[in-house]
Amino acid sequence: MQTLDPIASEFPEIDFYVVAYNETAAEIDAYIQEKGYTDVIAAQPVGTMLADLEITRQMAMMAVNADGVIYHRQLMGSADQWSPEFIALTADPHALPTKQQVKQEQDRRLLDMQLPA
């Protein structure tokens, strides 16, 4: 989350949510406040949201466009690698991933589903 905080401030048009995996949203919010992070919102998953989004790891990052379409996702890594996605979504909140990006995402998801959680 510490790498997400300064990047979130660079893109005020985008909402950044930290969705709790093993903690409550209140615990995540307390951590955000304690560390003095800004522009980051704590959230609690609803129902089967994590399973529906095929989130199988504690660390998963996902960018969703204004229409609710998953624009980009990755496991692990650093938020500072996401600037191209944030720039694209800032320029066009309804941006869609290319067919090549969709194929890469599908291949990564298949690989991830085969790895032990």
Coordinates of C-alpha atoms in Angstrom, one line a residue:
M1 CA 0.0 0.0 0.0
Q2 CA 2.9 2.3 0.6
T3 CA 3.7 2.5 -3.1
L4 CA 0.1 3.1 -3.9
D5 CA -0.2 6.2 -1.7
P6 CA 1.9 8.7 -3.6
I7 CA 0.7 7.4 -7.0
A8 CA -2.9 7.8 -5.9
S9 CA -2.2 11.4 -5.3
E10 CA -0.9 11.9 -8.8
F11 CA -4.2 10.7 -10.3
P12 CA -7.0 12.6 -8.4
E13 CA -9.5 11.6 -11.1
I14 CA -9.2 7.9 -10.2
D15 CA -10.6 6.3 -7.0
F16 CA -8.1 3.9 -5.3
Y17 CA -9.7 1.2 -3.1
V18 CA -7.9 -1.2 -0.9
V19 CA -10.2 -4.2 -0.5
A20 CA -9.7 -6.2 2.6
Y21 CA -8.7 -9.8 2.1
N22 CA -8.1 -11.1 5.7
E23 CA -8.9 -7.9 7.6
T24 CA -11.9 -5.8 8.0
A25 CA -12.3 -2.5 6.2
A26 CA -12.1 -0.8 9.6
E27 CA -8.7 -2.4 10.2
I28 CA -7.4 -1.3 6.8
D29 CA -8.8 2.2 7.3
A30 CA -7.0 2.4 10.7
Y31 CA -3.8 1.4 9.0
I32 CA -4.3 4.0 6.3
Q33 CA -4.9 6.7 8.9
E34 CA -1.9 5.5 11.1
K35 CA 0.4 5.7 8.1
G36 CA -1.0 9.1 6.9
Y37 CA -1.8 7.8 3.5
T38 CA -4.1 10.0 1.4
D39 CA -6.4 9.3 -1.6
V40 CA -6.8 5.6 -0.7
I41 CA -10.1 4.2 0.4
A42 CA -10.6 1.1 2.5
A43 CA -13.4 -1.3 1.4
Q44 CA -14.8 -4.6 2.4
P45 CA -15.6 -7.2 -0.2
V46 CA -19.3 -8.0 -0.6
G47 CA -20.6 -11.5 -0.9
T48 CA -18.7 -13.6 -3.4
M49 CA -16.9 -10.6 -4.9
L50 CA -13.4 -12.0 -4.5
A51 CA -14.3 -15.3 -6.0
D52 CA -16.3 -13.7 -8.8
L53 CA -13.2 -11.6 -9.7
E54 CA -11.0 -14.7 -9.4
I55 CA -8.8 -13.1 -6.8
T56 CA -6.8 -16.0 -5.4
R57 CA -4.0 -14.2 -3.7
Q58 CA -3.8 -11.6 -1.0
M59 CA -1.9 -9.2 -3.3
A60 CA -3.9 -8.6 -6.5
M61 CA -4.3 -5.2 -8.2
M62 CA -7.1 -4.4 -10.6
A63 CA -8.0 -1.4 -12.6
V64 CA -11.7 -1.1 -13.6
N65 CA -12.9 1.5 -16.1
A66 CA -16.0 3.7 -15.7
D67 CA -18.2 1.0 -17.2
G68 CA -17.1 -1.7 -14.7
V69 CA -14.9 -3.5 -17.2
I70 CA -11.6 -4.8 -15.9
Y71 CA -9.0 -2.7 -17.8
H72 CA -5.9 -4.3 -16.2
R73 CA -5.0 -6.7 -13.5
Q74 CA -1.8 -8.1 -12.0
L75 CA -0.6 -10.1 -9.1
M76 CA 2.1 -8.8 -6.9
G77 CA 4.4 -6.1 -8.3
S78 CA 4.4 -2.5 -7.6
A79 CA 1.9 0.2 -8.2
D80 CA 4.5 2.4 -9.8
Q81 CA 4.4 0.1 -12.8
W82 CA 0.8 1.1 -13.4
S83 CA 1.3 4.7 -14.7
P84 CA 0.5 3.7 -18.3
E85 CA -2.8 2.2 -17.2
F86 CA -3.7 5.2 -15.0
I87 CA -2.8 7.6 -17.8
A88 CA -5.0 5.7 -20.2
L89 CA -8.0 5.6 -17.8
T90 CA -7.5 9.3 -17.0
A91 CA -7.6 10.2 -20.7
D92 CA -10.6 8.0 -21.3
P93 CA -12.5 6.6 -18.3
H94 CA -14.3 4.2 -20.7
A95 CA -11.0 2.9 -22.2
L96 CA -11.0 -0.8 -23.1
P97 CA -8.0 -3.1 -23.1
T98 CA -6.7 -4.2 -26.5
K99 CA -7.3 -7.8 -27.7
Q100 CA -3.6 -8.5 -27.0
Q101 CA -3.9 -7.2 -23.4
V102 CA -7.1 -9.4 -22.9
K103 CA -5.2 -12.5 -24.2
Q104 CA -2.2 -11.8 -21.9
E105 CA -4.6 -11.3 -18.9
Q106 CA -6.4 -14.6 -19.7
D107 CA -3.1 -16.5 -20.0
R108 CA -1.9 -15.0 -16.7
R109 CA -5.2 -15.9 -15.0
L110 CA -4.9 -19.5 -16.2
L111 CA -1.4 -19.8 -14.9
D112 CA -2.4 -18.2 -11.5
M113 CA -5.3 -20.6 -11.1
Q114 CA -2.9 -23.5 -11.4
L115 CA -0.5 -22.1 -8.7
P116 CA -1.1 -23.0 -5.0
A117 CA -2.9 -20.2 -3.2

